[in-house]
Coordinates of C-alpha atoms in Angstrom, one line a residue:
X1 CA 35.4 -99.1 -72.4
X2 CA 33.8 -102.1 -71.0
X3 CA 30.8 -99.8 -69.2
X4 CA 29.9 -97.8 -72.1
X5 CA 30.0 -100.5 -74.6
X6 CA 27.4 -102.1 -72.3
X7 CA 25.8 -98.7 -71.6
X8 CA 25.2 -98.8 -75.5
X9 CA 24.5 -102.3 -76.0
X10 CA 21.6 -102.1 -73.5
X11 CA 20.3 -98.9 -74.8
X12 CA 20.1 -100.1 -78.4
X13 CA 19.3 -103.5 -77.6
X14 CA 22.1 -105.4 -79.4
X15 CA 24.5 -107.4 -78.6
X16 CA 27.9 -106.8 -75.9
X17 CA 30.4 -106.9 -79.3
X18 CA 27.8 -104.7 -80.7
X19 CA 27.8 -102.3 -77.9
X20 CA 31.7 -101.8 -78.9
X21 CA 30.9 -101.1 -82.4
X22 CA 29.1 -98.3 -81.5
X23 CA 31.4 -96.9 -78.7
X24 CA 34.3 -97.5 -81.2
X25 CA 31.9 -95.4 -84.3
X26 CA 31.6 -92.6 -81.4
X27 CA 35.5 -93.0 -80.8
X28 CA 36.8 -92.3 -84.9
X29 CA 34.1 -89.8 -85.3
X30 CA 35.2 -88.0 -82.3
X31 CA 38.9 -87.9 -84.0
X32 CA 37.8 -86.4 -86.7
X33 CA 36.6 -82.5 -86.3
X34 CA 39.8 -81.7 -83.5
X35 CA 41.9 -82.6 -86.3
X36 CA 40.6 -80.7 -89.0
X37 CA 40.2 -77.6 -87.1
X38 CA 43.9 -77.5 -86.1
X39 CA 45.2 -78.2 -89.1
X40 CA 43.3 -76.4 -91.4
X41 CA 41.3 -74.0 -89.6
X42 CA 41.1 -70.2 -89.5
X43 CA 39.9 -69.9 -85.7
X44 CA 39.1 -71.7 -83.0
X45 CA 35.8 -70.5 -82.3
X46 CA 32.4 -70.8 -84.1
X47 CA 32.9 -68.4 -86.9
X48 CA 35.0 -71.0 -88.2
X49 CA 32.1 -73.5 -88.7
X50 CA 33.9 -76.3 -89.9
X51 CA 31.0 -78.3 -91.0
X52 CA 30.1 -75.5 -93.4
X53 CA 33.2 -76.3 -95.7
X54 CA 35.7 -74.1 -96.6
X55 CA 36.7 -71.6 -99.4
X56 CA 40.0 -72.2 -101.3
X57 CA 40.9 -68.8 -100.6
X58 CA 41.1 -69.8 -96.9
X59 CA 42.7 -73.1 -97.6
X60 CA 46.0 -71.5 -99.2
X61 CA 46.0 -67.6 -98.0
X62 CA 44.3 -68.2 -94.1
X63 CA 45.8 -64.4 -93.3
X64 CA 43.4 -63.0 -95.4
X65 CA 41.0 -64.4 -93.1
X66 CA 42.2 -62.6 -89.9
X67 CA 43.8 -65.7 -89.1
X68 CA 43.9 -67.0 -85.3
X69 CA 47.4 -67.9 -85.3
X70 CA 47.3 -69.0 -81.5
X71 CA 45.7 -72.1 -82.6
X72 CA 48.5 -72.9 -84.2
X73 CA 51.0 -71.9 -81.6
X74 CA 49.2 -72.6 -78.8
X75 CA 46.2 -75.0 -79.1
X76 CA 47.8 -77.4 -81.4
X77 CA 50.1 -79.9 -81.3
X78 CA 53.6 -79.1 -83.0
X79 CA 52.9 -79.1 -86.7
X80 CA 52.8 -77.1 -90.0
X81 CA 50.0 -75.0 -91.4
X82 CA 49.1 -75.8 -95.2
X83 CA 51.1 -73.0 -96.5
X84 CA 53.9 -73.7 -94.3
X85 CA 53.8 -77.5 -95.7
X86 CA 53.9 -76.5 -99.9
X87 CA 56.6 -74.2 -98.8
X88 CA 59.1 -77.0 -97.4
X89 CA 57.9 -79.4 -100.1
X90 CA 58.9 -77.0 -103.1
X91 CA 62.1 -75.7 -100.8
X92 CA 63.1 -79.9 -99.9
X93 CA 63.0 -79.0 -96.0
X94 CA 62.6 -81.5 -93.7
X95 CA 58.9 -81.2 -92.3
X96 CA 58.4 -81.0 -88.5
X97 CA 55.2 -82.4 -86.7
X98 CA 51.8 -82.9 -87.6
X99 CA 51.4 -81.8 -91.0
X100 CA 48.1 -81.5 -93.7
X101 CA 48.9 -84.7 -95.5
X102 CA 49.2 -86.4 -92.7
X103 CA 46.3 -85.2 -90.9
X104 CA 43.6 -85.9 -94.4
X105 CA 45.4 -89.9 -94.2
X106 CA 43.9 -89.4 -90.6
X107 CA 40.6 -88.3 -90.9
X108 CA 39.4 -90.4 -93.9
X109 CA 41.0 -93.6 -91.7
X110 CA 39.0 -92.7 -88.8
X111 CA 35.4 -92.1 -91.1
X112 CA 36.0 -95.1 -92.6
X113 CA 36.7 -97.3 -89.5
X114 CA 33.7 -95.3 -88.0
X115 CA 31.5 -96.4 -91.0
X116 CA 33.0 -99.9 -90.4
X117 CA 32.1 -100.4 -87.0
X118 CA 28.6 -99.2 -87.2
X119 CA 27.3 -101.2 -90.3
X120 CA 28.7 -103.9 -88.5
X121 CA 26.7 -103.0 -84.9
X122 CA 23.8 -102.5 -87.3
X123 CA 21.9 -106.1 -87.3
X124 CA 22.2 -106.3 -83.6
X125 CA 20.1 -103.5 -83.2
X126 CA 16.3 -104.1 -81.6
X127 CA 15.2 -101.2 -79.7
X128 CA 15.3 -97.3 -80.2
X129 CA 15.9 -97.9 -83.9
X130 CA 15.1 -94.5 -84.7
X131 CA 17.6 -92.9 -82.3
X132 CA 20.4 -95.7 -84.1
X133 CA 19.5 -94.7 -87.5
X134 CA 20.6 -90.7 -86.3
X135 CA 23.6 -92.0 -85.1
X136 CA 24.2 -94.0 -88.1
X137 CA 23.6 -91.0 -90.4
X138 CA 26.0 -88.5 -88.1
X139 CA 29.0 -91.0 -88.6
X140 CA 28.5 -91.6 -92.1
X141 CA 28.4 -87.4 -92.3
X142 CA 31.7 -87.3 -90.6
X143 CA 33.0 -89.7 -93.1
X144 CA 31.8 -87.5 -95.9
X145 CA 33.5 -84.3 -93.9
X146 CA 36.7 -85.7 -93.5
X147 CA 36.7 -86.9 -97.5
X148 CA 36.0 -83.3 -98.7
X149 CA 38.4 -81.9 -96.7
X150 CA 41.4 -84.2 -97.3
X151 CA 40.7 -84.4 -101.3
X152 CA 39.9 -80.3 -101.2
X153 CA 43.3 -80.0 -98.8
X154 CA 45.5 -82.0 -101.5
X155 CA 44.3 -79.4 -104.5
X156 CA 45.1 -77.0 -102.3
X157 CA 49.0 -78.3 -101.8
X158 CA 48.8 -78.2 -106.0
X159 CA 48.1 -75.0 -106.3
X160 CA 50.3 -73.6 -103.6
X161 CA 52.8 -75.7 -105.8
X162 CA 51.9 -74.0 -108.5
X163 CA 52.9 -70.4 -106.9
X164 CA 56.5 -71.6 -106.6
X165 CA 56.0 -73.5 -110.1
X166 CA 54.2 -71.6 -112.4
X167 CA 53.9 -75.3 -113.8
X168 CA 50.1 -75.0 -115.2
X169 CA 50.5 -78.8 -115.0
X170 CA 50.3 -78.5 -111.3
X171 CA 46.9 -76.7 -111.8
X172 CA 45.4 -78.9 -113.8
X173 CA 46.7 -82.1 -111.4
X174 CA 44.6 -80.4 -108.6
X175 CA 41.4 -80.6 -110.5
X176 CA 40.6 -83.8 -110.1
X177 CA 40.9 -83.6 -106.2
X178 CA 38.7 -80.5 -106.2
X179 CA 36.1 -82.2 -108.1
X180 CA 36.1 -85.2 -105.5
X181 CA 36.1 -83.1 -102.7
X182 CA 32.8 -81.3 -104.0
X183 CA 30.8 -84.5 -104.3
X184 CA 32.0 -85.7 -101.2
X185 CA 30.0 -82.4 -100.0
X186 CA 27.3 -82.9 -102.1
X187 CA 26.8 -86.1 -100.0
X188 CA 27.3 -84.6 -97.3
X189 CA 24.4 -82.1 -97.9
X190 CA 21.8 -85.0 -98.8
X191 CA 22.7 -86.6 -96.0
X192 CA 21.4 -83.6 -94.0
X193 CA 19.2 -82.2 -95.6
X194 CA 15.8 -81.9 -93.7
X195 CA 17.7 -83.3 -90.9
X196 CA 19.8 -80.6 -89.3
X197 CA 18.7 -77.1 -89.1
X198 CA 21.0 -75.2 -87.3
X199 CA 23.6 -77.0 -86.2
X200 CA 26.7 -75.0 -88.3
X201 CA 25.6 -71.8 -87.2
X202 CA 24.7 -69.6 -83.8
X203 CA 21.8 -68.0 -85.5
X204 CA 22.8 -64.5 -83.9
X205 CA 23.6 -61.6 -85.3
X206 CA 26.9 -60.9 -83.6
X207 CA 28.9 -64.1 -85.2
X208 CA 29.3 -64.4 -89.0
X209 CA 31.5 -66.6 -90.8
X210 CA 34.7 -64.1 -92.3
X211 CA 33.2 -63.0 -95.8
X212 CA 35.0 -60.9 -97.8
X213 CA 33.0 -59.2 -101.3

């Protein structure tokens, strides 16, 4: 910790506490994406983009998908799939492992510490300011990423609810999650728009993100 924090400090510039602001913005961010992808993902590989977003559809019926169920056997830690957890929930069983809820608490933590830490590192800065201000706008992206998918993940738990329910109170309790999860992506977009081209795809013909219709 103590080489890369000055390995940053002197590239940017700033100061030595500074240098671990920015190592510790790299660490949260770097929590972020591995989470998401195990918990709520369809595959493992890049037809699940994960920075392009993801449908409801896939969020509460992943087998229509041709879901990769070895991620969750396999690749992940022990946990429960988003289906799995509404299940349990509506059934009163215990849960086991990592589960969705527990995951979206995660990942908006770790953006927000992440946003923290490199505002903070921010007016130490004085060299290679342009490279910084990239930096600065990838963790504040990852902040926005893991806030649309934690808000869009708990109106996704509502309306799984709602299957066992038929409560259209459970429906209409889900809204307001959806909605925040779509601005959250909206600032997401501005945030790279005119900035990253094609970093959420392979541009080849070969791989295509599972589009049914």
């Amino acid at each position: 910790m103590n080489y890369w924090s000055g390995l940053l400090a002197n590239k940017f510039g700033a100061t030595s506490p500074a240098g671990k602001d920015i190592l510790d913005a790299y660490e949260e961010t770097g929590e972020i994406a591995p989470k998401l992808l195990r918990r709520y993902g369809i595959t493992d590989g890049n037809r699940q983009t994960l920075t392009l977003g993801m449908f409801m559809t896939q969020l509460i019926n992943p087998f229509r998908y041709n879901l990769f169920t070895l991620m969750y056997e396999s690749e992940a830690p022990e946990g429960e799939m988003i289906i799995e957890y509404a299940e349990k929930e509506w059934k009163k069983q215990p849960h086991i492992g990592e589960t969705p809820v527990q995951i979206a608490d995660e990942v908006t933590a770790h953006g927000r510490k992440a946003v923290e830490a490199i505002e903070k590192a921010a007016s130490s800065v004085s060299k290679d300011k342009a490279e910084f201000e990239r930096l600065r706008n990838d963790v504040h992206c990852y902040q926005e990423l893991a806030d649309f998918y934690a808000e869009k993940v708990r109106a996704a738990l509502l309306v799984l609810r709602y299957k066992y329910s038929s409560d259209i109170s459970d429906l209409e309790k889900a809204l307001p999650y959806l909605e925040r999860s779509v601005e959250h992506y909206r600032k997401l977009a501005e945030l790279t728009r005119g900035t990253y081209l094609y970093a959420n795809s392979m541009q080849t013909m070969q791989r295509k993100i599972p589009v049914r219709g």
